[in-house]
Each structure stands twice: as C-alpha cells, then as structure tokens.
Amino acid sequence: MAFADPQSQRASSSSSSSSSSSSSSSSISSRGWNYDVFLSFMGEDTRHNFTDHLYRALDQKGIRTFRDHEELRRGEEIAVELLKAIEESRICVVILSKNYARSRWCLDELVKIMGWKKCMGQLVLPIFYHVDPSNVRKQKGSYGEALADHERNADEEGMSKIKRWREALRNVTKISGWCLKNGPEAHVIEDITSTIWKSLSRELLHVEKNLVGMDRRRASSSATSTYIGPWEYEVFLSFRGQDTEQNFTDHLYAALHQKGIRTYRMAHTKGEMILPTTLRAIEMSRCFLVILSKNYAHSKWCLGELKEIMESRRQMGKIVFPVFYHVNPSDVRNQGESYGEALANHERKIPLEKTHKMRAALREVGNLSGWHIQNG
C-alpha cells in the first residue's frame, strides 16, 4: 500500500511525488478555483468505503473537495456540472477500481482530466484500488473486458471515443500514485491527504518565489496539527497600511489573486479595537503572512491581530509565515529600534498585561522562518 510508481510498480519515495506535484502546480493557470480536489471514482466500487473515507479526511483538513452525487449519474453522457467542476479544481484524484472502465461516465471524466492536465498543467494523482497498474495500462483483466464490451456495439464515432479512453488509461498509469492491495487503508488515506496538503502549500509558496528584493530564509512551520473545519480564505495578510499597503502588500495581494488564492486583506480603519469581521477572518483562514514593517508595532490593531494569529497557530496548528520588510528580525524578536520605541510608548498608555502579550507574540513570530527583505 506504499506510495508507488505505477510504471515500474516499485515503491517510490515521497520525493518523486514532490517533484511531480511541484512541476505541475507551478504551471497551473492563473485563474479562480472553486475546488482544491476533484474525485473521479466508480460509485459501486468505492463510494461507500474508500472514497467516502478519503473525502472525509480531506474535508477535515479544510480541503475543498468535489464529489459527485449519485443523482448526477443518470444516462450515458457526462453531466456538464462535472466537466465544469474538473476545470475549476486544482487537483484531480482518480480512483481506478475494478469496474472503473465499465462506466462510460468515468472514462469520459478521465479523458477530460488528462486533457486538462496537458493543456493547463493540472495535478493528477492516480490511486490503483485493488487493481494491477499494468492491467490499466495494457487494458487487461477487467479493464480489457470492459473496453471489449464497449467496442461491441460501437459505431465509427464510438470507436473514436474508445480510442481516446484507451489513451487516457495509458497516460494516467505514467503518473506516480498509490497502489492499494491488502491491509488497512487508513495509512494510505493519511498519506494521500498529506501529499495534497503539501502540494497546495507549495502552490501558495510558489507565488513568493519570484518576488524581487527577498533574501529568502527557509520557510517552514513547526505546527504539528491542522485546524479542522472549512476555510473561507487560504491566506490572511497582516500588515501596517502606511508602510506597505500601496507597494509590497498591494503587489503580493495581486500575485496571490492571480494564482486564484483566496486572500483576506483589510486596510486598518480608525479605532484601536479589532473588528469582529477581522477576528472571524483570522478564524476562517488557512495560513497567515505577517508583514513586519518599521511601524507595524506602533499599531495596537496590528499587534492585536498578531496576538490572535499566534494564538491560532498554537491552538490550531495553523501556518504563519513572517515577512521582515526592511526591519531586522532580531529587532522584532528582542523589540529593538522602532519596535522597542513602539512598545515603550504603548506601556505608558495601556495595562502591562496587554503589552506583555504583545511582546510575547513578537518574540514568537520573530523566531519563525520566513523572508527578510532588505534592498532591491
């Protein structure tokens, strides 16, 4: 049940998965996405077991997943809703089970998925569920029988379609995926979910790669768990408007938006209390980019935001990436220079208990790996 390279049917290391998904995700079109994952499967084989368990695992990670309802699968022709869902999904997971090729609907889905992969760089992950990858590739066993049945009553147009089905089946076996035979499925589902999560995270980080002026330190997170629940935003931007709103933050927001990454950005309004809408956005965001600029700590709003963000990281395992924008990370961590001046000023006006929490949040974020922008 290990992550396997179906072409060679040997166990493959996770690095092959990473390189495959990285190359695919980096070429995905700049467009909006309604789903993170599209599941293609044969209902009678896996709907109420493996596919259902996988769907629940993805949903618990906050990964938006399209799984069709049985009502959609009426008639011979694939529903328009499914074709649209494929186009609007970042990743397609194809569960190739014993009777997958008996369904014209599944085969049409697969042709669409492989075509979209070719023209749009969509990431495709095959799962060989109790089938031999070589039988899928060579169309033997149940796959050979199914295609032979389709060919019996096919006219010229039908034979042309079957040819496309055969090609799509061959091509999907050239992609590294998982081969499930015997044993518990929970470990495999966990591995699949983790691979998808990492791929989505890489796509987010790819946006940052080409931003100029960055002396990029290794971005990582020490979080060991992930918040369970739906996400309204993939990224929450915390920043001091007067420092970066019209330059760096604006450019970063545009880059994320072009990648179809749903991002929360709010210019701080007058007043010192964080608005309920902002608190809710923090709760409903998958990860955070904290842009620590010269005057960030002068804003009680920013520091209040940061306190909530770091609490979310500790309690829910969310990912936080700091961007040190023309400031020294050690000044953030130790509250030196403008950060020290700002905190000293706050301590003259607000209770020490609050400023202690502000200092603790700055020390914590200052110790995280992220990006350091100096010149350029």
mmCIF file of C-alpha atoms in Angstrom:
data_model
loop_
_atom_site.group_PDB
_atom_site.id
_atom_site.type_symbol
_atom_site.label_atom_id
_atom_site.label_comp_id
_atom_site.label_asym_id
_atom_site.label_seq_id
_atom_site.Cartn_x
_atom_site.Cartn_y
_atom_site.Cartn_z
ATOM 1 C CA MET A 1 0.000 0.000 0.000
ATOM 2 C CA ALA A 2 3.004 2.308 -0.239
ATOM 3 C CA PHE A 3 3.118 5.356 -2.487
ATOM 4 C CA ALA A 4 4.072 3.668 -5.718
ATOM 5 C CA ASP A 5 5.356 4.429 -9.162
ATOM 6 C CA PRO A 6 2.808 2.510 -11.257
ATOM 7 C CA GLN A 7 5.018 2.479 -14.316
ATOM 8 C CA SER A 8 7.600 0.329 -12.580
ATOM 9 C CA GLN A 9 5.318 -0.971 -9.787
ATOM 10 C CA ARG A 10 8.130 -0.326 -7.324
ATOM 11 C CA ALA A 11 7.753 1.649 -4.127
ATOM 12 C CA SER A 12 8.594 5.263 -4.801
ATOM 13 C CA SER A 13 9.956 7.772 -2.327
ATOM 14 C CA SER A 14 7.968 10.840 -1.444
ATOM 15 C CA SER A 15 10.479 12.937 -3.380
ATOM 16 C CA SER A 16 9.117 11.609 -6.665
ATOM 17 C CA SER A 17 5.704 12.732 -5.567
ATOM 18 C CA SER A 18 7.050 16.120 -4.615
ATOM 19 C CA SER A 19 8.808 16.750 -7.894
ATOM 20 C CA SER A 20 5.793 15.620 -9.840
ATOM 21 C CA SER A 21 3.378 17.821 -7.968
ATOM 22 C CA SER A 22 5.737 20.751 -7.832
ATOM 23 C CA SER A 23 6.256 20.832 -11.581
ATOM 24 C CA SER A 24 2.549 20.531 -12.212
ATOM 25 C CA SER A 25 1.437 23.116 -9.696
ATOM 26 C CA SER A 26 3.971 25.661 -10.903
ATOM 27 C CA SER A 27 2.429 25.682 -14.359
ATOM 28 C CA ILE A 28 -1.214 25.830 -13.297
ATOM 29 C CA SER A 29 -3.074 28.655 -14.979
ATOM 30 C CA SER A 30 -3.683 31.889 -13.099
ATOM 31 C CA ARG A 31 -7.405 31.516 -12.536
ATOM 32 C CA GLY A 32 -10.012 31.174 -9.839
ATOM 33 C CA TRP A 33 -10.624 27.764 -8.261
ATOM 34 C CA ASN A 34 -13.859 26.547 -6.726
ATOM 35 C CA TYR A 35 -12.321 23.278 -5.505
ATOM 36 C CA ASP A 36 -8.953 22.089 -4.284
ATOM 37 C CA VAL A 37 -9.653 18.470 -5.289
ATOM 38 C CA PHE A 38 -11.907 16.635 -7.752
ATOM 39 C CA LEU A 39 -12.555 12.944 -7.026
ATOM 40 C CA SER A 40 -13.102 10.652 -10.023
ATOM 41 C CA PHE A 41 -14.353 7.206 -8.993
ATOM 42 C CA MET A 42 -16.715 4.326 -9.796
ATOM 43 C CA GLY A 43 -19.555 4.599 -7.306
ATOM 44 C CA GLU A 44 -20.442 0.931 -6.981
ATOM 45 C CA ASP A 45 -16.820 0.059 -6.146
ATOM 46 C CA THR A 46 -15.772 2.746 -3.668
ATOM 47 C CA ARG A 47 -18.467 5.354 -2.956
ATOM 48 C CA HIS A 48 -19.434 3.944 0.441
ATOM 49 C CA ASN A 49 -15.983 2.833 1.576
ATOM 50 C CA PHE A 50 -12.636 4.142 0.341
ATOM 51 C CA THR A 51 -13.903 7.245 -1.487
ATOM 52 C CA ASP A 52 -16.141 8.207 1.411
ATOM 53 C CA HIS A 53 -13.265 7.847 3.894
ATOM 54 C CA LEU A 54 -10.918 9.852 1.672
ATOM 55 C CA TYR A 55 -13.493 12.596 1.184
ATOM 56 C CA ARG A 56 -13.994 12.901 4.945
ATOM 57 C CA ALA A 57 -10.234 13.053 5.578
ATOM 58 C CA LEU A 58 -9.820 15.844 3.009
ATOM 59 C CA ASP A 59 -12.828 17.717 4.369
ATOM 60 C CA GLN A 60 -11.432 17.559 7.905
ATOM 61 C CA LYS A 61 -8.263 19.239 6.619
ATOM 62 C CA GLY A 62 -10.352 22.070 5.197
ATOM 63 C CA ILE A 63 -9.532 20.931 1.631
ATOM 64 C CA ARG A 64 -12.480 21.796 -0.611
ATOM 65 C CA THR A 65 -13.326 18.598 -2.464
ATOM 66 C CA PHE A 66 -15.803 17.877 -5.258
ATOM 67 C CA ARG A 67 -17.510 14.506 -5.024
ATOM 68 C CA ASP A 68 -20.492 13.978 -7.285
ATOM 69 C CA HIS A 69 -23.866 12.816 -6.029
ATOM 70 C CA GLU A 70 -25.424 9.621 -7.374
ATOM 71 C CA GLU A 71 -28.302 11.651 -8.845
ATOM 72 C CA LEU A 72 -25.906 13.269 -11.315
ATOM 73 C CA ARG A 73 -25.005 9.936 -12.862
ATOM 74 C CA ARG A 74 -28.115 9.341 -14.946
ATOM 75 C CA GLY A 75 -27.796 8.468 -18.617
ATOM 76 C CA GLU A 76 -24.796 7.882 -20.833
ATOM 77 C CA GLU A 77 -23.451 11.413 -21.245
ATOM 78 C CA ILE A 78 -21.300 13.081 -18.601
ATOM 79 C CA ALA A 79 -23.064 15.953 -16.843
ATOM 80 C CA VAL A 80 -21.974 19.493 -17.677
ATOM 81 C CA GLU A 81 -21.624 20.164 -13.930
ATOM 82 C CA LEU A 82 -18.861 17.557 -13.703
ATOM 83 C CA LEU A 83 -16.899 18.936 -16.646
ATOM 84 C CA LYS A 84 -17.109 22.398 -15.079
ATOM 85 C CA ALA A 85 -16.002 21.031 -11.692
ATOM 86 C CA ILE A 86 -12.928 19.418 -13.282
ATOM 87 C CA GLU A 87 -11.932 22.743 -14.839
ATOM 88 C CA GLU A 88 -12.408 24.529 -11.517
ATOM 89 C CA SER A 89 -10.305 22.082 -9.458
ATOM 90 C CA ARG A 90 -6.608 22.430 -8.644
ATOM 91 C CA ILE A 91 -6.008 18.675 -8.277
ATOM 92 C CA CYS A 92 -7.768 15.590 -9.650
ATOM 93 C CA VAL A 93 -7.619 12.297 -7.766
ATOM 94 C CA VAL A 94 -8.524 9.316 -9.979
ATOM 95 C CA ILE A 95 -9.530 6.150 -8.087
ATOM 96 C CA LEU A 96 -9.034 3.338 -10.599
ATOM 97 C CA SER A 97 -11.027 0.388 -9.253
ATOM 98 C CA LYS A 98 -12.127 -2.937 -10.762
ATOM 99 C CA ASN A 99 -15.207 -1.599 -12.568
ATOM 100 C CA TYR A 100 -13.971 1.928 -13.333
ATOM 101 C CA ALA A 101 -13.621 1.200 -17.069
ATOM 102 C CA ARG A 102 -17.147 -0.238 -17.277
ATOM 103 C CA SER A 103 -18.505 3.253 -16.778
ATOM 104 C CA ARG A 104 -18.594 5.451 -19.871
ATOM 105 C CA TRP A 105 -19.062 8.339 -17.495
ATOM 106 C CA CYS A 106 -15.823 7.577 -15.608
ATOM 107 C CA LEU A 107 -13.888 7.180 -18.845
ATOM 108 C CA ASP A 108 -15.212 10.492 -20.199
ATOM 109 C CA GLU A 109 -14.184 12.105 -16.908
ATOM 110 C CA LEU A 110 -10.702 10.645 -17.268
ATOM 111 C CA VAL A 111 -10.328 11.941 -20.843
ATOM 112 C CA LYS A 112 -11.319 15.422 -19.643
ATOM 113 C CA ILE A 113 -8.934 15.230 -16.680
ATOM 114 C CA MET A 114 -5.944 14.095 -18.754
ATOM 115 C CA GLY A 115 -6.695 16.715 -21.408
ATOM 116 C CA TRP A 116 -6.887 19.427 -18.751
ATOM 117 C CA LYS A 117 -3.614 18.204 -17.279
ATOM 118 C CA LYS A 118 -1.941 18.504 -20.673
ATOM 119 C CA CYS A 119 -3.192 21.972 -21.543
ATOM 120 C CA MET A 120 -3.458 23.582 -18.086
ATOM 121 C CA GLY A 121 -0.855 21.749 -16.013
ATOM 122 C CA GLN A 122 -3.435 20.389 -13.581
ATOM 123 C CA LEU A 123 -2.034 17.971 -10.995
ATOM 124 C CA VAL A 124 -3.404 14.411 -11.339
ATOM 125 C CA LEU A 125 -2.952 11.737 -8.654
ATOM 126 C CA PRO A 126 -3.969 8.153 -9.556
ATOM 127 C CA ILE A 127 -4.945 5.543 -6.974
ATOM 128 C CA PHE A 128 -4.903 1.910 -8.143
ATOM 129 C CA TYR A 129 -7.546 0.435 -5.869
ATOM 130 C CA HIS A 130 -7.233 -3.370 -5.828
ATOM 131 C CA VAL A 131 -6.212 -3.367 -9.499
ATOM 132 C CA ASP A 132 -2.828 -4.007 -11.090
ATOM 133 C CA PRO A 133 -1.466 -0.813 -12.700
ATOM 134 C CA SER A 134 -0.220 -2.895 -15.644
ATOM 135 C CA ASN A 135 -3.793 -4.105 -16.316
ATOM 136 C CA VAL A 136 -4.910 -0.487 -16.502
ATOM 137 C CA ARG A 137 -2.002 0.454 -18.743
ATOM 138 C CA LYS A 138 -2.315 -2.548 -21.079
ATOM 139 C CA GLN A 139 -6.100 -2.802 -20.701
ATOM 140 C CA LYS A 140 -6.126 -6.367 -19.469
ATOM 141 C CA GLY A 141 -8.259 -8.137 -16.866
ATOM 142 C CA SER A 142 -11.455 -6.264 -16.008
ATOM 143 C CA TYR A 143 -10.210 -3.247 -17.984
ATOM 144 C CA GLY A 144 -9.766 -5.303 -21.137
ATOM 145 C CA GLU A 145 -13.172 -6.919 -20.719
ATOM 146 C CA ALA A 146 -14.874 -3.569 -20.159
ATOM 147 C CA LEU A 147 -13.364 -1.951 -23.251
ATOM 148 C CA ALA A 148 -14.181 -5.007 -25.365
ATOM 149 C CA ASP A 149 -17.821 -4.685 -24.230
ATOM 150 C CA HIS A 150 -17.858 -1.015 -25.185
ATOM 151 C CA GLU A 151 -16.470 -1.855 -28.633
ATOM 152 C CA ARG A 152 -19.116 -4.497 -29.443
ATOM 153 C CA ASN A 153 -21.891 -2.030 -30.181
ATOM 154 C CA ALA A 154 -19.785 0.981 -31.101
ATOM 155 C CA ASP A 155 -20.177 2.820 -34.400
ATOM 156 C CA GLU A 156 -17.376 4.828 -36.017
ATOM 157 C CA GLU A 157 -17.860 7.747 -33.648
ATOM 158 C CA GLY A 158 -17.992 5.365 -30.696
ATOM 159 C CA MET A 159 -14.729 3.693 -31.737
ATOM 160 C CA SER A 160 -13.075 7.100 -31.912
ATOM 161 C CA LYS A 161 -14.220 7.803 -28.351
ATOM 162 C CA ILE A 162 -12.967 4.405 -27.150
ATOM 163 C CA LYS A 163 -9.586 5.189 -28.673
ATOM 164 C CA ARG A 164 -9.442 8.330 -26.508
ATOM 165 C CA TRP A 165 -10.435 6.263 -23.463
ATOM 166 C CA ARG A 166 -7.612 3.798 -24.099
ATOM 167 C CA GLU A 167 -5.083 6.611 -24.493
ATOM 168 C CA ALA A 168 -6.228 8.300 -21.266
ATOM 169 C CA LEU A 169 -5.914 4.993 -19.366
ATOM 170 C CA ARG A 170 -2.378 4.506 -20.678
ATOM 171 C CA ASN A 171 -1.386 8.062 -19.806
ATOM 172 C CA VAL A 172 -2.743 8.012 -16.264
ATOM 173 C CA THR A 173 -0.575 4.986 -15.450
ATOM 174 C CA LYS A 174 2.531 7.000 -16.317
ATOM 175 C CA ILE A 175 1.901 9.189 -13.270
ATOM 176 C CA SER A 176 3.190 8.234 -9.825
ATOM 177 C CA GLY A 177 0.404 7.418 -7.426
ATOM 178 C CA TRP A 178 -0.709 4.835 -4.882
ATOM 179 C CA CYS A 179 -1.346 1.120 -5.302
ATOM 180 C CA LEU A 180 -3.700 -0.370 -2.706
ATOM 181 C CA LYS A 181 -3.953 -4.137 -2.464
ATOM 182 C CA ASN A 182 -4.314 -5.561 1.038
ATOM 183 C CA GLY A 183 -4.109 -4.161 4.531
ATOM 184 C CA PRO A 184 -5.556 -1.137 6.359
ATOM 185 C CA GLU A 185 -6.466 1.824 4.160
ATOM 186 C CA ALA A 186 -6.221 4.480 6.870
ATOM 187 C CA HIS A 187 -2.438 4.929 6.434
ATOM 188 C CA VAL A 188 -2.803 5.366 2.680
ATOM 189 C CA ILE A 189 -5.618 7.897 3.091
ATOM 190 C CA GLU A 190 -3.443 9.814 5.541
ATOM 191 C CA ASP A 191 -0.547 9.798 3.049
ATOM 192 C CA ILE A 192 -2.781 10.948 0.175
ATOM 193 C CA THR A 193 -4.252 13.753 2.279
ATOM 194 C CA SER A 194 -0.785 14.852 3.396
ATOM 195 C CA THR A 195 0.505 14.858 -0.208
ATOM 196 C CA ILE A 196 -2.416 17.014 -1.357
ATOM 197 C CA TRP A 197 -1.980 19.411 1.570
ATOM 198 C CA LYS A 198 1.733 19.823 0.815
ATOM 199 C CA SER A 199 1.014 20.391 -2.876
ATOM 200 C CA LEU A 200 -1.482 23.136 -2.074
ATOM 201 C CA SER A 201 1.039 24.725 0.302
ATOM 202 C CA ARG A 202 3.773 24.580 -2.385
ATOM 203 C CA GLU A 203 1.499 26.346 -4.834
ATOM 204 C CA LEU A 204 0.985 29.121 -2.309
ATOM 205 C CA LEU A 205 4.717 29.440 -1.686
ATOM 206 C CA HIS A 206 5.457 29.411 -5.433
ATOM 207 C CA VAL A 207 3.791 32.833 -5.643
ATOM 208 C CA GLU A 208 6.500 34.211 -3.379
ATOM 209 C CA LYS A 209 9.396 32.737 -5.327
ATOM 210 C CA ASN A 210 9.639 35.451 -7.956
ATOM 211 C CA LEU A 211 9.072 38.499 -5.752
ATOM 212 C CA VAL A 212 12.148 40.693 -6.083
ATOM 213 C CA GLY A 213 14.249 42.008 -3.234
ATOM 214 C CA MET A 214 13.862 38.997 -0.984
ATOM 215 C CA ASP A 215 16.732 37.499 0.927
ATOM 216 C CA ARG A 216 14.615 34.372 1.479
ATOM 217 C CA ARG A 217 15.283 32.305 4.544
ATOM 218 C CA ARG A 218 13.877 28.797 4.608
ATOM 219 C CA ALA A 219 10.117 28.990 5.043
ATOM 220 C CA SER A 220 8.765 26.361 7.377
ATOM 221 C CA SER A 221 6.295 25.794 10.164
ATOM 222 C CA SER A 222 6.674 23.890 13.367
ATOM 223 C CA ALA A 223 2.962 23.251 13.539
ATOM 224 C CA THR A 224 2.146 19.615 14.139
ATOM 225 C CA SER A 225 -1.594 19.698 13.626
ATOM 226 C CA THR A 226 -4.072 21.394 11.333
ATOM 227 C CA TYR A 227 -7.273 23.234 12.110
ATOM 228 C CA ILE A 228 -10.325 21.132 11.373
ATOM 229 C CA GLY A 229 -13.016 22.992 9.503
ATOM 230 C CA PRO A 230 -13.908 24.841 6.292
ATOM 231 C CA TRP A 231 -11.778 27.722 5.024
ATOM 232 C CA GLU A 232 -13.113 30.951 3.607
ATOM 233 C CA TYR A 233 -9.605 32.242 2.941
ATOM 234 C CA GLU A 234 -6.364 30.491 2.130
ATOM 235 C CA VAL A 235 -4.232 33.449 3.212
ATOM 236 C CA PHE A 236 -4.715 36.245 5.733
ATOM 237 C CA LEU A 237 -2.455 39.281 5.256
ATOM 238 C CA SER A 238 -1.468 41.176 8.405
ATOM 239 C CA PHE A 239 0.302 44.461 7.619
ATOM 240 C CA ARG A 240 0.698 48.141 8.567
ATOM 241 C CA GLY A 241 -1.095 50.091 5.871
ATOM 242 C CA GLN A 242 1.009 53.262 5.926
ATOM 243 C CA ASP A 243 4.197 51.205 5.389
ATOM 244 C CA THR A 244 3.255 48.694 2.694
ATOM 245 C CA GLU A 245 -0.358 48.995 1.522
ATOM 246 C CA GLN A 246 0.492 50.918 -1.650
ATOM 247 C CA ASN A 247 3.589 48.908 -2.559
ATOM 248 C CA PHE A 248 4.635 45.489 -1.269
ATOM 249 C CA THR A 249 1.308 44.358 0.191
ATOM 250 C CA ASP A 250 -0.571 45.509 -2.891
ATOM 251 C CA HIS A 251 1.822 43.602 -5.188
ATOM 252 C CA LEU A 252 1.679 40.497 -3.001
ATOM 253 C CA TYR A 253 -2.111 40.548 -2.908
ATOM 254 C CA ALA A 254 -2.232 40.869 -6.718
ATOM 255 C CA ALA A 255 0.173 37.925 -7.132
ATOM 256 C CA LEU A 256 -1.890 35.728 -4.816
ATOM 257 C CA HIS A 257 -5.133 36.769 -6.507
ATOM 258 C CA GLN A 258 -3.729 35.930 -9.944
ATOM 259 C CA LYS A 259 -2.999 32.417 -8.687
ATOM 260 C CA GLY A 260 -6.596 32.021 -7.591
ATOM 261 C CA ILE A 261 -5.559 32.029 -3.909
ATOM 262 C CA ARG A 262 -8.358 33.488 -1.815
ATOM 263 C CA THR A 263 -6.755 36.179 0.327
ATOM 264 C CA TYR A 264 -8.095 38.389 3.114
ATOM 265 C CA ARG A 265 -6.698 41.909 3.133
ATOM 266 C CA MET A 266 -8.156 44.773 5.121
ATOM 267 C CA ALA A 267 -6.855 48.281 5.495
ATOM 268 C CA HIS A 268 -6.960 49.158 9.186
ATOM 269 C CA THR A 269 -9.779 51.550 9.964
ATOM 270 C CA LYS A 270 -9.835 54.159 12.699
ATOM 271 C CA GLY A 271 -10.005 52.932 16.268
ATOM 272 C CA GLU A 272 -7.942 50.582 18.380
ATOM 273 C CA MET A 273 -10.177 47.520 18.665
ATOM 274 C CA ILE A 274 -10.052 44.754 16.076
ATOM 275 C CA LEU A 275 -13.363 44.439 14.250
ATOM 276 C CA PRO A 276 -15.377 41.200 14.655
ATOM 277 C CA THR A 277 -15.105 40.672 10.888
ATOM 278 C CA THR A 278 -11.308 40.602 11.178
ATOM 279 C CA LEU A 279 -11.398 38.157 14.093
ATOM 280 C CA ARG A 280 -13.667 35.890 12.072
ATOM 281 C CA ALA A 281 -11.362 36.146 9.035
ATOM 282 C CA ILE A 282 -8.451 35.006 11.229
ATOM 283 C CA GLU A 283 -10.528 32.046 12.392
ATOM 284 C CA MET A 284 -11.527 31.134 8.812
ATOM 285 C CA SER A 285 -8.060 31.440 7.206
ATOM 286 C CA ARG A 286 -5.775 28.533 6.396
ATOM 287 C CA CYS A 287 -2.460 30.365 6.852
ATOM 288 C CA PHE A 288 -1.054 33.825 7.595
ATOM 289 C CA LEU A 289 1.507 36.172 6.073
ATOM 290 C CA VAL A 290 2.617 38.734 8.652
ATOM 291 C CA ILE A 291 4.412 41.681 7.029
ATOM 292 C CA LEU A 292 6.552 43.133 9.802
ATOM 293 C CA SER A 293 7.487 46.643 8.697
ATOM 294 C CA LYS A 294 9.017 49.635 10.533
ATOM 295 C CA ASN A 295 5.763 50.943 12.010
ATOM 296 C CA TYR A 296 3.924 47.622 12.451
ATOM 297 C CA ALA A 297 4.350 47.673 16.250
ATOM 298 C CA HIS A 298 3.123 51.267 16.504
ATOM 299 C CA SER A 299 -0.365 49.990 15.629
ATOM 300 C CA LYS A 300 -2.318 48.449 18.504
ATOM 301 C CA TRP A 301 -4.572 46.961 15.832
ATOM 302 C CA CYS A 302 -1.652 45.168 14.177
ATOM 303 C CA LEU A 303 -0.366 43.866 17.498
ATOM 304 C CA GLY A 304 -3.852 42.703 18.460
ATOM 305 C CA GLU A 305 -4.090 40.893 15.121
ATOM 306 C CA LEU A 306 -0.686 39.303 15.668
ATOM 307 C CA LYS A 307 -1.669 38.129 19.160
ATOM 308 C CA GLU A 308 -4.766 36.391 17.716
ATOM 309 C CA ILE A 309 -2.754 34.909 14.831
ATOM 310 C CA MET A 310 -0.108 33.422 17.097
ATOM 311 C CA GLU A 311 -2.805 32.070 19.403
ATOM 312 C CA SER A 312 -4.415 30.426 16.369
ATOM 313 C CA ARG A 313 -1.053 28.894 15.493
ATOM 314 C CA ARG A 314 -0.574 27.478 18.987
ATOM 315 C CA GLN A 315 -4.114 26.218 19.477
ATOM 316 C CA MET A 316 -4.993 25.042 15.963
ATOM 317 C CA GLY A 317 -1.664 24.370 14.277
ATOM 318 C CA LYS A 318 -2.149 26.983 11.565
ATOM 319 C CA ILE A 319 0.817 28.066 9.446
ATOM 320 C CA VAL A 320 2.382 31.507 9.956
ATOM 321 C CA PHE A 321 4.983 32.994 7.603
ATOM 322 C CA PRO A 322 6.676 36.242 8.681
ATOM 323 C CA VAL A 323 7.987 38.735 6.123
ATOM 324 C CA PHE A 324 10.590 41.068 7.672
ATOM 325 C CA TYR A 325 10.116 44.131 5.464
ATOM 326 C CA HIS A 326 13.143 46.417 5.846
ATOM 327 C CA VAL A 327 13.440 45.512 9.513
ATOM 328 C CA ASN A 328 15.932 43.312 11.323
ATOM 329 C CA PRO A 329 14.332 40.074 12.584
ATOM 330 C CA SER A 330 16.290 40.451 15.836
ATOM 331 C CA ASP A 331 14.664 43.864 16.414
ATOM 332 C CA VAL A 332 11.259 42.206 16.119
ATOM 333 C CA ARG A 333 12.271 39.326 18.341
ATOM 334 C CA ASN A 334 14.016 41.443 21.005
ATOM 335 C CA GLN A 335 11.932 44.599 20.482
ATOM 336 C CA GLY A 336 14.798 46.839 19.491
ATOM 337 C CA GLU A 337 14.829 50.057 17.405
ATOM 338 C CA SER A 338 11.339 51.101 16.224
ATOM 339 C CA TYR A 339 9.766 48.029 17.835
ATOM 340 C CA GLY A 340 11.237 48.913 21.223
ATOM 341 C CA GLU A 341 10.114 52.541 20.894
ATOM 342 C CA ALA A 342 6.587 51.474 19.960
ATOM 343 C CA LEU A 343 6.223 49.046 22.874
ATOM 344 C CA ALA A 344 7.603 51.615 25.349
ATOM 345 C CA ASN A 345 5.016 54.080 24.089
ATOM 346 C CA HIS A 346 2.201 51.533 24.469
ATOM 347 C CA GLU A 347 3.320 50.726 28.021
ATOM 348 C CA ARG A 348 2.723 54.344 29.040
ATOM 349 C CA LYS A 349 -0.907 54.138 27.909
ATOM 350 C CA ILE A 350 -2.229 50.586 28.314
ATOM 351 C CA PRO A 351 -2.028 47.908 31.051
ATOM 352 C CA LEU A 352 1.258 45.998 31.241
ATOM 353 C CA GLU A 353 -0.624 42.692 30.963
ATOM 354 C CA LYS A 354 -1.624 43.611 27.389
ATOM 355 C CA THR A 355 1.845 44.777 26.384
ATOM 356 C CA HIS A 356 3.369 41.561 27.800
ATOM 357 C CA LYS A 357 1.146 39.595 25.402
ATOM 358 C CA MET A 358 2.166 41.876 22.529
ATOM 359 C CA ARG A 359 5.854 41.328 23.312
ATOM 360 C CA ALA A 360 5.349 37.564 23.561
ATOM 361 C CA ALA A 361 3.656 37.482 20.127
ATOM 362 C CA LEU A 362 6.520 39.492 18.580
ATOM 363 C CA ARG A 363 9.140 37.188 20.120
ATOM 364 C CA GLU A 364 7.283 34.150 18.803
ATOM 365 C CA VAL A 365 6.837 35.427 15.243
ATOM 366 C CA GLY A 366 10.429 36.712 15.245
ATOM 367 C CA ASN A 367 11.645 33.164 15.814
ATOM 368 C CA LEU A 368 9.784 31.711 12.822
ATOM 369 C CA SER A 369 11.439 31.135 9.461
ATOM 370 C CA GLY A 370 10.221 33.400 6.695
ATOM 371 C CA TRP A 371 11.545 36.065 4.346
ATOM 372 C CA HIS A 372 13.841 39.007 5.004
ATOM 373 C CA ILE A 373 13.524 41.895 2.547
ATOM 374 C CA GLN A 374 16.324 44.437 2.743
ATOM 375 C CA ASN A 375 17.261 46.111 -0.522
ATOM 376 C CA GLY A 376 16.342 45.702 -4.166
#
